[in-house]
Structure formats: structure tokens, C-alpha cells
Coordinates of C-alpha atoms in Angstrom, one line a residue:
M525 CA 30.2 82.5 -43.4
N526 CA 27.9 79.1 -44.1
E527 CA 27.5 76.9 -40.6
E528 CA 29.3 73.6 -42.8
A529 CA 32.4 76.0 -42.7
L530 CA 32.0 77.4 -39.4
N531 CA 31.1 74.0 -37.4
K532 CA 35.0 72.7 -39.2
Y533 CA 36.8 76.0 -37.8
Q534 CA 34.5 75.1 -34.6
K535 CA 35.6 71.6 -34.1
Q536 CA 39.2 72.8 -35.3
S537 CA 39.7 75.3 -33.4
T538 CA 41.1 75.2 -29.5
E539 CA 39.1 78.2 -28.5
L540 CA 35.6 78.8 -27.7
V541 CA 34.2 79.8 -30.7
V542 CA 30.3 81.2 -30.8
Y543 CA 27.5 83.6 -32.2
S544 CA 27.9 86.6 -30.9
R545 CA 24.7 89.0 -31.7
T546 CA 26.7 91.8 -30.3
A547 CA 29.3 91.6 -33.1
E548 CA 27.0 90.4 -35.8
R549 CA 29.6 87.2 -36.3
A550 CA 31.1 84.6 -35.1
V551 CA 34.0 85.1 -32.9
E552 CA 36.3 83.5 -30.4
L553 CA 36.0 83.8 -26.2
S554 CA 37.9 83.8 -23.7
Y555 CA 37.6 80.9 -21.6
P556 CA 37.1 81.9 -18.4
I557 CA 39.0 82.1 -15.2
Y558 CA 38.2 82.5 -11.6
N559 CA 41.3 83.5 -9.1
G560 CA 44.1 82.8 -12.2
L561 CA 42.4 79.3 -12.6
K562 CA 40.3 78.5 -15.4
I563 CA 36.6 76.8 -14.0
V564 CA 36.2 73.4 -14.3
P565 CA 34.0 72.4 -17.4
T566 CA 30.7 71.5 -15.2
G567 CA 30.8 75.3 -13.4
F568 CA 30.4 76.8 -16.7
C569 CA 27.3 77.1 -16.9
G570 CA 26.8 78.8 -13.2
F571 CA 29.2 80.9 -14.3
L572 CA 27.3 81.8 -17.2
R573 CA 24.5 82.5 -15.7
V574 CA 24.9 84.8 -12.1
R575 CA 26.5 86.4 -14.6
G576 CA 23.1 87.4 -16.7
V577 CA 24.7 85.7 -19.6
F578 CA 24.0 83.4 -22.2
I579 CA 26.3 82.0 -25.3
E580 CA 24.3 81.2 -28.8
C581 CA 25.1 78.9 -31.1
W582 CA 24.7 79.5 -35.5
C583 CA 20.9 79.7 -35.2
A584 CA 20.6 83.7 -33.7
F585 CA 22.0 84.4 -37.4
Q586 CA 18.6 84.3 -38.5
A587 CA 16.8 85.2 -35.4
P588 CA 14.5 88.2 -35.3
A589 CA 16.4 91.1 -32.5
G590 CA 15.4 90.5 -29.9
D591 CA 14.6 86.0 -29.7
P592 CA 17.6 84.3 -28.3
R593 CA 18.8 81.8 -30.0
S594 CA 21.2 80.2 -26.6
C595 CA 22.8 77.0 -27.2
Q596 CA 22.4 74.0 -24.4
I597 CA 25.0 73.0 -21.7
V598 CA 25.0 69.0 -21.4
V599 CA 27.1 66.8 -19.7
S600 CA 27.8 63.0 -20.8
S601 CA 27.2 60.8 -18.5
V602 CA 29.6 58.4 -20.4
T603 CA 32.6 59.9 -20.7
G604 CA 31.9 63.2 -18.5
D605 CA 32.4 65.5 -20.8
V606 CA 30.6 69.1 -21.2
F607 CA 29.4 70.0 -23.8
A608 CA 27.6 73.1 -25.9
F609 CA 24.6 71.9 -28.4
C610 CA 22.2 74.0 -30.4
H611 CA 18.7 73.4 -28.9
F612 CA 16.5 74.7 -31.7
D613 CA 17.8 72.8 -35.0
R614 CA 20.6 70.4 -34.0
A615 CA 20.5 69.2 -37.5
Q616 CA 20.5 72.6 -39.5
C617 CA 22.5 74.1 -37.2
G618 CA 25.1 71.6 -36.5
F619 CA 26.9 73.7 -33.4
K620 CA 28.7 71.5 -30.6
I621 CA 31.2 72.4 -28.6
N622 CA 33.4 70.1 -26.4
I623 CA 34.1 72.5 -23.2
T624 CA 35.7 69.9 -21.3
Q625 CA 38.4 69.6 -24.9
V626 CA 38.7 73.3 -25.6
R627 CA 39.4 74.1 -21.4
K628 CA 42.4 72.3 -21.9
T629 CA 43.4 73.3 -25.0
S630 CA 42.1 77.4 -24.7
L631 CA 45.2 79.6 -24.9
L632 CA 43.1 82.4 -24.6
M633 CA 41.6 84.0 -21.1
S634 CA 39.8 86.3 -18.7
S635 CA 38.1 86.8 -15.7
Y636 CA 35.3 88.9 -17.0
G637 CA 35.7 91.6 -14.7
T638 CA 32.8 93.7 -16.7
Y639 CA 30.2 91.2 -16.4
P640 CA 28.8 91.8 -12.8
T641 CA 26.6 89.2 -10.8
L642 CA 22.9 89.5 -11.6
A643 CA 22.9 89.8 -7.1
S644 CA 24.7 92.9 -7.5
N645 CA 21.8 94.7 -9.8
Q646 CA 24.2 96.0 -12.6
V647 CA 24.6 95.9 -16.7
P648 CA 27.5 95.3 -18.0
D649 CA 28.0 98.0 -21.0
M650 CA 27.6 96.1 -24.2
E651 CA 28.1 99.7 -26.1
I652 CA 31.8 99.6 -25.0
L653 CA 32.3 96.0 -25.6
Q654 CA 31.0 96.3 -29.2
V655 CA 33.0 99.7 -30.0
A656 CA 35.9 98.1 -29.1
F657 CA 35.8 95.2 -31.4
T658 CA 34.5 97.6 -33.8
L659 CA 37.5 99.7 -33.5
R660 CA 40.3 96.9 -33.9
G661 CA 38.7 96.5 -37.7
F662 CA 38.7 92.9 -38.3
P663 CA 38.8 91.9 -41.8
S664 CA 34.5 90.4 -43.2
D665 CA 36.6 87.3 -44.9
E666 CA 38.3 86.4 -40.8
I667 CA 36.3 83.3 -40.0
A668 CA 35.7 84.2 -36.1
P669 CA 38.4 86.8 -34.1
H670 CA 38.3 87.2 -30.4
F671 CA 36.6 89.1 -29.3
E672 CA 37.9 90.6 -25.9
G673 CA 36.2 91.0 -23.1
Y674 CA 33.0 89.5 -24.7
L675 CA 31.5 86.7 -22.4
G676 CA 28.1 86.3 -24.5
E677 CA 24.8 88.0 -24.5
H678 CA 23.2 90.1 -21.5
V679 CA 20.0 88.5 -20.9
S680 CA 18.8 92.5 -19.8
A681 CA 18.5 92.5 -23.9
Y682 CA 16.3 90.1 -24.0
P683 CA 12.8 88.6 -22.9
A684 CA 12.5 88.2 -19.3
G685 CA 12.9 84.5 -17.7
T686 CA 16.2 84.2 -20.6
H687 CA 18.7 82.0 -19.5
Q688 CA 21.6 80.0 -20.3
L689 CA 19.8 77.0 -21.5
S690 CA 21.2 73.9 -19.7
G691 CA 20.4 70.4 -19.8
S692 CA 20.0 66.6 -17.6
F693 CA 23.1 64.5 -18.5
L694 CA 23.1 62.5 -21.6
L695 CA 24.2 59.0 -22.6
R696 CA 25.5 57.6 -26.0
F697 CA 23.4 55.2 -27.3
P698 CA 25.7 53.3 -30.8
L699 CA 24.2 53.7 -34.0
K700 CA 25.5 50.0 -34.7
K701 CA 25.9 47.2 -32.4
K702 CA 26.3 43.7 -32.8
A703 CA 23.6 41.2 -31.2
A704 CA 24.6 40.5 -27.7
S705 CA 25.3 36.6 -27.8
R706 CA 23.9 36.4 -24.0
R707 CA 20.7 37.6 -23.3
M708 CA 20.1 41.8 -21.8
T709 CA 18.4 42.2 -19.0
S710 CA 20.5 45.1 -17.7
P711 CA 17.7 48.5 -17.1
Y712 CA 19.8 50.6 -19.8
A713 CA 19.1 47.7 -22.2
Q714 CA 15.4 47.3 -21.1
F715 CA 15.5 51.2 -21.9
Q716 CA 16.7 51.1 -25.2
K717 CA 14.7 48.7 -26.8
T718 CA 12.2 50.7 -26.1
L719 CA 13.7 54.5 -27.8
P720 CA 11.7 55.1 -30.7
A721 CA 13.5 55.2 -34.3
S722 CA 16.5 57.7 -34.1
N723 CA 19.8 59.0 -35.9
S724 CA 20.3 60.5 -32.3
R725 CA 23.3 59.8 -31.5
Y726 CA 22.5 60.9 -27.5
V727 CA 19.5 60.4 -26.0
E728 CA 18.8 62.6 -22.3
T729 CA 18.8 60.5 -19.5
E730 CA 16.0 62.1 -17.7
N731 CA 13.6 60.1 -20.2
I732 CA 14.7 56.9 -18.7
P733 CA 13.0 55.1 -15.8
P734 CA 14.5 56.1 -12.8
N735 CA 15.9 52.7 -12.0
A736 CA 17.7 52.7 -15.2
V737 CA 20.2 55.5 -13.7
S738 CA 20.0 54.6 -9.6
A739 CA 20.7 50.6 -9.7
P740 CA 23.3 50.0 -7.1
A741 CA 26.8 49.0 -8.0
R742 CA 27.3 44.8 -6.8
M743 CA 30.2 43.2 -7.4
I744 CA 30.5 40.3 -9.5
A745 CA 32.6 37.1 -9.0
G746 CA 35.2 36.9 -12.5
P747 CA 39.0 38.6 -12.9
S748 CA 37.4 41.7 -14.0
R749 CA 35.9 42.3 -10.2
I750 CA 34.1 45.6 -12.3
P751 CA 31.4 47.1 -10.2
L752 CA 28.0 46.0 -12.2
D753 CA 24.6 47.7 -12.1
S754 CA 22.1 44.7 -10.9
G755 CA 20.5 43.9 -14.2
S756 CA 24.1 43.5 -15.6
I757 CA 25.1 40.0 -16.3
S758 CA 28.0 40.9 -18.9
A759 CA 32.1 41.0 -17.0
R760 CA 33.5 42.9 -20.2
V761 CA 32.6 46.2 -19.5
P762 CA 34.4 48.8 -20.2
L763 CA 35.4 50.6 -17.0
T764 CA 33.5 53.8 -16.7
A765 CA 35.1 57.4 -15.3
A766 CA 35.1 56.3 -11.5
G767 CA 36.3 52.4 -12.1
K768 CA 39.2 54.4 -14.5
E769 CA 40.1 56.4 -11.3
A770 CA 40.2 53.9 -9.1
K771 CA 42.4 52.2 -10.6
Y772 CA 44.5 55.0 -11.3
L773 CA 44.2 55.3 -7.4
R774 CA 45.1 51.9 -6.3
N775 CA 48.4 52.3 -8.8
L776 CA 50.2 55.2 -7.6
I777 CA 49.4 53.5 -3.6
A778 CA 50.7 50.7 -4.7
G779 CA 54.2 52.3 -6.2
R780 CA 53.2 51.1 -9.8
G781 CA 52.8 54.7 -10.7
V782 CA 51.0 56.0 -14.0
E783 CA 51.5 58.5 -16.6
A784 CA 52.0 61.9 -16.9
D785 CA 48.9 63.5 -18.9
V786 CA 46.9 60.4 -16.9
L787 CA 48.0 62.5 -13.5
E788 CA 47.2 66.0 -14.8
D789 CA 43.6 64.5 -15.5
L790 CA 43.1 63.1 -12.6
F791 CA 42.0 65.7 -10.3
E792 CA 40.9 69.1 -10.7
R793 CA 39.9 72.3 -7.6
C794 CA 36.8 73.6 -6.8
T795 CA 37.1 77.0 -8.2
N796 CA 35.2 78.0 -4.9
C797 CA 36.3 75.9 -2.1
K798 CA 39.7 75.9 -3.6
L799 CA 40.3 71.5 -2.4
M800 CA 41.7 69.2 -4.7
F801 CA 39.2 66.1 -5.6
T802 CA 39.3 63.6 -8.4
S803 CA 37.4 64.5 -11.7
S804 CA 34.1 62.2 -10.9
A805 CA 34.0 63.7 -7.5
L806 CA 34.2 66.8 -8.2
K807 CA 30.7 67.0 -10.5
V808 CA 29.7 65.8 -7.3
H809 CA 30.9 68.4 -5.4
V810 CA 30.2 71.1 -6.8
K811 CA 26.7 71.1 -6.3
G812 CA 26.9 71.8 -2.9
C813 CA 29.9 73.6 -2.8
L814 CA 28.7 76.5 -4.9
G815 CA 25.0 76.5 -3.1
D816 CA 22.5 78.0 -5.2
I817 CA 24.4 78.1 -8.0
E818 CA 22.7 75.6 -11.1
I819 CA 24.8 73.4 -12.6
P820 CA 23.2 71.4 -15.5

């Protein structure tokens, strides 16, 4: 099965489609749940790491035994969506999962009780999982059968230091953009001028100057009243995710209401303390609430 066919299937699937070295083929994973609820996308990487598990991209097809090919889990600062990308050769591999979207569409779910945490000093029995999968006799031409009970590769079978890779928040810059009618002086605009020529649609913000991501917001006079960075001068800027949440909350308080699908996506539950938060607030809350679990 070539990467092009796998990427097409992965993009169309409602489930998590990854490469399993244990099964030696592409498989579908159950979406992780905790206390009966699907974990929030920003907690996905932490869920894997505390169990000593990592997910591999298509590069693992050709990788030598014992040479890990963990995908990289990152968060878009534009949409807030969590993605899993190829870390090694993104152009050739093409592995890409929108974990945020799959959380909404997945029908397969599991608490993965067979994967103990690293703190327990226990190792999952991967051989039993492999035998159970083999006995199900999936045909070789099935692109990605469901691998029940399998969450990913366990670090115990790989060199010390192997873990699920993560990354900084990502910024998406358009490949083609019309020239601004007025001079732009925001930190983001200045940073774009320093970027090397590239076809990449994503840039890691760890490479962006600190003032480009931490500039305080201020109110701009005018009908839009959109909070902008201190260097921005255009009032016609799309609302951020937090801005949209504020707009919807104001509509609810004012009695104007919001659509049902908007309300469904507006709040998410912290899997640790069980309290509800807006999606953007949860990203901040979960890092402190989960303690030493590292969240990308």
C-alpha cells in the first residue's frame, strides 16, 4: 500500500488511522476515553506519554527494527485544532491527522486499560495484542482494519529516551496574499518578512520573536471593536477562537441564543477535575490541572 492511497484513506476516515509496527500494517485505533468521556485533543499527547506509548507515521514502513518513527503532535494557534504530522519527511510521507476533528467523528472508543502508566513500572503485553489481531484474519487488501486494544508502540521495545514527539503551537501563513493597502507593522507582519522562501503552510512559533506572540491586546476605536496586537492597525481582522467564544457567550447572556452545533463545541470538560470550560480556556487550564503531564 503506497503513501498516497494511505493518505487518501486517512483523510476520509472518521477514525484514527496510523501505522502499527506490531501489526506490520496500517490500522484504525479507538479514540481514547477517560471516565467514559473522550479525552480533549490537547490531552491526547499526555495520554500517550504517561503510558509510554507513541504513534508512528508511514515512515515506519521502511524503518529498521527498533528505530522509532514517532509522529509529531502539535496545536494550531489559528484554529486551536490538534494535529499529528510526520516528523521526518513530511513531503514524502504525507501522514496527517486532525485529532480535533476525529474526536468529533470517531465511533470506536477505548479506555486502554491494557496499557499501564509508566509510574506503575509495568509493561503492556504487546505479544497478546499481536496474536489477537492476527487471529481475526483480516484480509491483506483491507487498508486499515481496526486493531482492538492497540494504542501505539510501547517505549520499552525501543532505545532509551523514545517518547511521543510533540511541538510548539503552529501558525499558518497563506502561500499567496494580496498586498496590504496600508503599511503593516505588527510583529506577525514583521516576522513574515524574515521567513525563508518555503512552500510550508505551517511555521512553529518557537521560532517567532517573543513579542510576536505575547504582545498585549488593546481596543481599537471603531464599529468592530476587535482586540488587536499593539502593533496592528487594521480593524478588519477575523475573530480569534477566544473572540468567537466571547461573542457567543454575549449572545447567550443577551437572550439572542446560538445554534445547537455552536453550543456543543463551545464547552469542553476537563478529564481530570470534571469541570466545564470554554475550549480556549481549557487549553490553559489543563496544563495546570494535569500537573506534571506534559501537554504540547
